[in-house]
CSV table of N, CA and C in Angstrom, one decimal:
chain,number,residue,atom,x,y,z
A,1,MET,N,-2.2,52.9,2.0
A,1,MET,CA,-2.1,53.7,3.2
A,1,MET,C,-0.7,54.2,3.3
A,2,ASN,N,-0.5,55.4,3.8
A,2,ASN,CA,0.8,56.1,4.0
A,2,ASN,C,1.0,56.1,5.5
A,3,ALA,N,2.3,56.1,5.9
A,3,ALA,CA,2.6,56.1,7.3
A,3,ALA,C,3.8,57.0,7.6
A,4,GLY,N,3.9,57.5,8.7
A,4,GLY,CA,5.1,58.3,9.1
A,4,GLY,C,5.1,58.6,10.6
A,5,HIS,N,6.0,59.5,11.0
A,5,HIS,CA,6.2,59.9,12.3
A,5,HIS,C,6.5,58.7,13.2
A,6,ASP,N,7.6,58.8,13.8
A,6,ASP,CA,8.1,57.8,14.8
A,6,ASP,C,8.5,56.5,14.1
A,7,LEU,N,8.5,56.4,12.8
A,7,LEU,CA,9.0,55.1,12.2
A,7,LEU,C,10.5,55.2,12.1
A,8,ASN,N,11.1,54.0,12.4
A,8,ASN,CA,12.6,53.9,12.4
A,8,ASN,C,13.0,52.5,12.1
A,9,LEU,N,14.3,52.2,12.2
A,9,LEU,CA,14.8,50.9,12.0
A,9,LEU,C,14.2,49.9,13.0
A,10,ASP,N,13.9,50.3,14.2
A,10,ASP,CA,13.4,49.4,15.2
A,10,ASP,C,11.9,49.0,15.0
A,11,ASN,N,11.1,49.9,14.4
A,11,ASN,CA,9.7,49.5,14.4
A,11,ASN,C,9.1,49.4,13.0
A,12,LEU,N,9.8,49.8,12.0
A,12,LEU,CA,9.2,49.7,10.6
A,12,LEU,C,8.8,48.3,10.2
A,13,GLU,N,9.7,47.4,10.4
A,13,GLU,CA,9.3,46.0,10.0
A,13,GLU,C,8.1,45.5,10.7
A,14,ARG,N,7.9,45.8,12.0
A,14,ARG,CA,6.7,45.4,12.7
A,14,ARG,C,5.5,46.0,12.1
A,15,LEU,N,5.5,47.3,11.7
A,15,LEU,CA,4.4,47.9,11.1
A,15,LEU,C,4.1,47.3,9.8
A,16,LEU,N,5.1,47.1,8.9
A,16,LEU,CA,4.8,46.6,7.6
A,16,LEU,C,4.3,45.1,7.7
A,17,SER,N,4.6,44.4,8.7
A,17,SER,CA,4.2,43.0,8.8
A,17,SER,C,2.7,43.0,9.1
A,18,HIS,N,2.1,44.1,9.6
A,18,HIS,CA,0.7,44.1,10.0
A,18,HIS,C,-0.2,44.9,9.1
A,19,CYS,N,0.3,45.7,8.3
A,19,CYS,CA,-0.5,46.6,7.5
A,19,CYS,C,0.1,46.7,6.1
A,20,HIS,N,-0.8,46.9,5.1
A,20,HIS,CA,-0.4,47.2,3.7
A,20,HIS,C,-0.1,48.7,3.6
A,21,ILE,N,1.2,49.0,3.6
A,21,ILE,CA,1.6,50.4,3.5
A,21,ILE,C,2.3,50.6,2.2
A,22,SER,N,1.8,51.7,1.5
A,22,SER,CA,2.4,52.0,0.2
A,22,SER,C,3.5,53.0,0.2
A,23,GLU,N,3.6,53.8,1.3
A,23,GLU,CA,4.6,54.8,1.4
A,23,GLU,C,4.9,55.1,2.9
A,24,VAL,N,6.1,55.2,3.3
A,24,VAL,CA,6.5,55.6,4.6
A,24,VAL,C,7.3,56.9,4.6
A,25,SER,N,7.2,57.7,5.7
A,25,SER,CA,8.0,58.9,5.9
A,25,SER,C,8.9,58.6,7.0
A,26,ILE,N,10.2,58.6,6.8
A,26,ILE,CA,11.2,58.3,7.9
A,26,ILE,C,12.2,59.4,8.0
A,27,GLY,N,11.9,60.6,7.6
A,27,GLY,CA,12.8,61.7,7.6
A,27,GLY,C,13.6,62.0,8.9
A,28,HIS,N,12.9,62.2,10.0
A,28,HIS,CA,13.6,62.6,11.2
A,28,HIS,C,14.4,61.4,11.7
A,29,ALA,N,13.8,60.2,11.7
A,29,ALA,CA,14.6,59.0,12.2
A,29,ALA,C,15.8,58.7,11.3
A,30,PHE,N,15.6,58.9,10.0
A,30,PHE,CA,16.6,58.6,9.0
A,30,PHE,C,17.8,59.5,9.3
A,31,THR,N,17.6,60.8,9.6
A,31,THR,CA,18.7,61.7,9.9
A,31,THR,C,19.5,61.3,11.1
A,32,ILE,N,18.8,61.0,12.2
A,32,ILE,CA,19.4,60.6,13.4
A,32,ILE,C,20.2,59.3,13.2
A,33,GLU,N,19.5,58.3,12.6
A,33,GLU,CA,20.2,57.0,12.4
A,33,GLU,C,21.4,57.1,11.5
A,34,CYS,N,21.4,58.0,10.5
A,34,CYS,CA,22.6,58.3,9.7
A,34,CYS,C,23.7,58.8,10.5
A,35,ILE,N,23.4,59.7,11.5
A,35,ILE,CA,24.5,60.2,12.4
A,35,ILE,C,25.0,59.1,13.2
A,36,GLN,N,24.1,58.2,13.7
A,36,GLN,CA,24.6,57.1,14.6
A,36,GLN,C,25.4,56.0,13.8
A,37,TYR,N,24.9,55.6,12.6
A,37,TYR,CA,25.4,54.4,12.0
A,37,TYR,C,26.1,54.7,10.6
A,38,GLY,N,25.9,55.9,10.1
A,38,GLY,CA,26.4,56.2,8.7
A,38,GLY,C,25.3,56.0,7.7
A,39,ILE,N,25.3,56.8,6.7
A,39,ILE,CA,24.2,56.8,5.7
A,39,ILE,C,24.2,55.5,4.9
A,40,ILE,N,25.3,54.9,4.5
A,40,ILE,CA,25.3,53.7,3.7
A,40,ILE,C,24.7,52.6,4.5
A,41,GLU,N,25.1,52.4,5.7
A,41,GLU,CA,24.5,51.3,6.6
A,41,GLU,C,23.0,51.5,6.8
A,42,VAL,N,22.6,52.7,7.0
A,42,VAL,CA,21.1,53.0,7.2
A,42,VAL,C,20.3,52.7,6.0
A,43,ILE,N,20.8,53.2,4.8
A,43,ILE,CA,20.1,52.9,3.6
A,43,ILE,C,20.0,51.4,3.4
A,44,GLN,N,21.1,50.7,3.5
A,44,GLN,CA,21.0,49.2,3.3
A,44,GLN,C,20.1,48.5,4.3
A,45,ARG,N,20.0,49.0,5.5
A,45,ARG,CA,19.1,48.4,6.5
A,45,ARG,C,17.6,48.6,6.1
A,46,TYR,N,17.3,49.9,5.7
A,46,TYR,CA,16.0,50.2,5.3
A,46,TYR,C,15.6,49.4,4.1
A,47,LEU,N,16.5,49.3,3.1
A,47,LEU,CA,16.2,48.5,1.9
A,47,LEU,C,15.9,47.0,2.2
A,48,VAL,N,16.6,46.4,3.1
A,48,VAL,CA,16.4,45.0,3.5
A,48,VAL,C,15.0,44.9,4.1
A,49,ILE,N,14.6,45.8,5.0
A,49,ILE,CA,13.3,45.8,5.6
A,49,ILE,C,12.2,45.9,4.5
A,50,CYS,N,12.3,46.9,3.7
A,50,CYS,CA,11.3,47.2,2.7
A,50,CYS,C,11.2,46.1,1.7
A,51,GLU,N,12.3,45.4,1.3
A,51,GLU,CA,12.3,44.4,0.3
A,51,GLU,C,11.5,43.2,0.8
A,52,LYS,N,11.4,42.9,2.1
A,52,LYS,CA,10.7,41.8,2.7
A,52,LYS,C,9.2,41.9,2.4
A,53,PHE,N,8.7,43.2,2.2
A,53,PHE,CA,7.3,43.4,2.0
A,53,PHE,C,6.9,44.0,0.7
A,54,LYS,N,7.8,43.9,-0.3
A,54,LYS,CA,7.6,44.4,-1.6
A,54,LYS,C,6.6,43.5,-2.3
A,55,GLU,N,5.7,44.1,-3.1
A,55,GLU,CA,4.7,43.4,-3.8
A,55,GLU,C,5.2,42.9,-5.1
């Protein structure tokens, strides 16, 4: 399953813990979060979340 729209650092982990997702689209949220926290911080935070559910 693929997922997108409204996924962000606050809700991605919750979604991944309940569903088997093979791909997520985080474009808009990613852009805003990079403005808020900086691109390096945001990438690291997304990688931590995704690694928890890696097969």
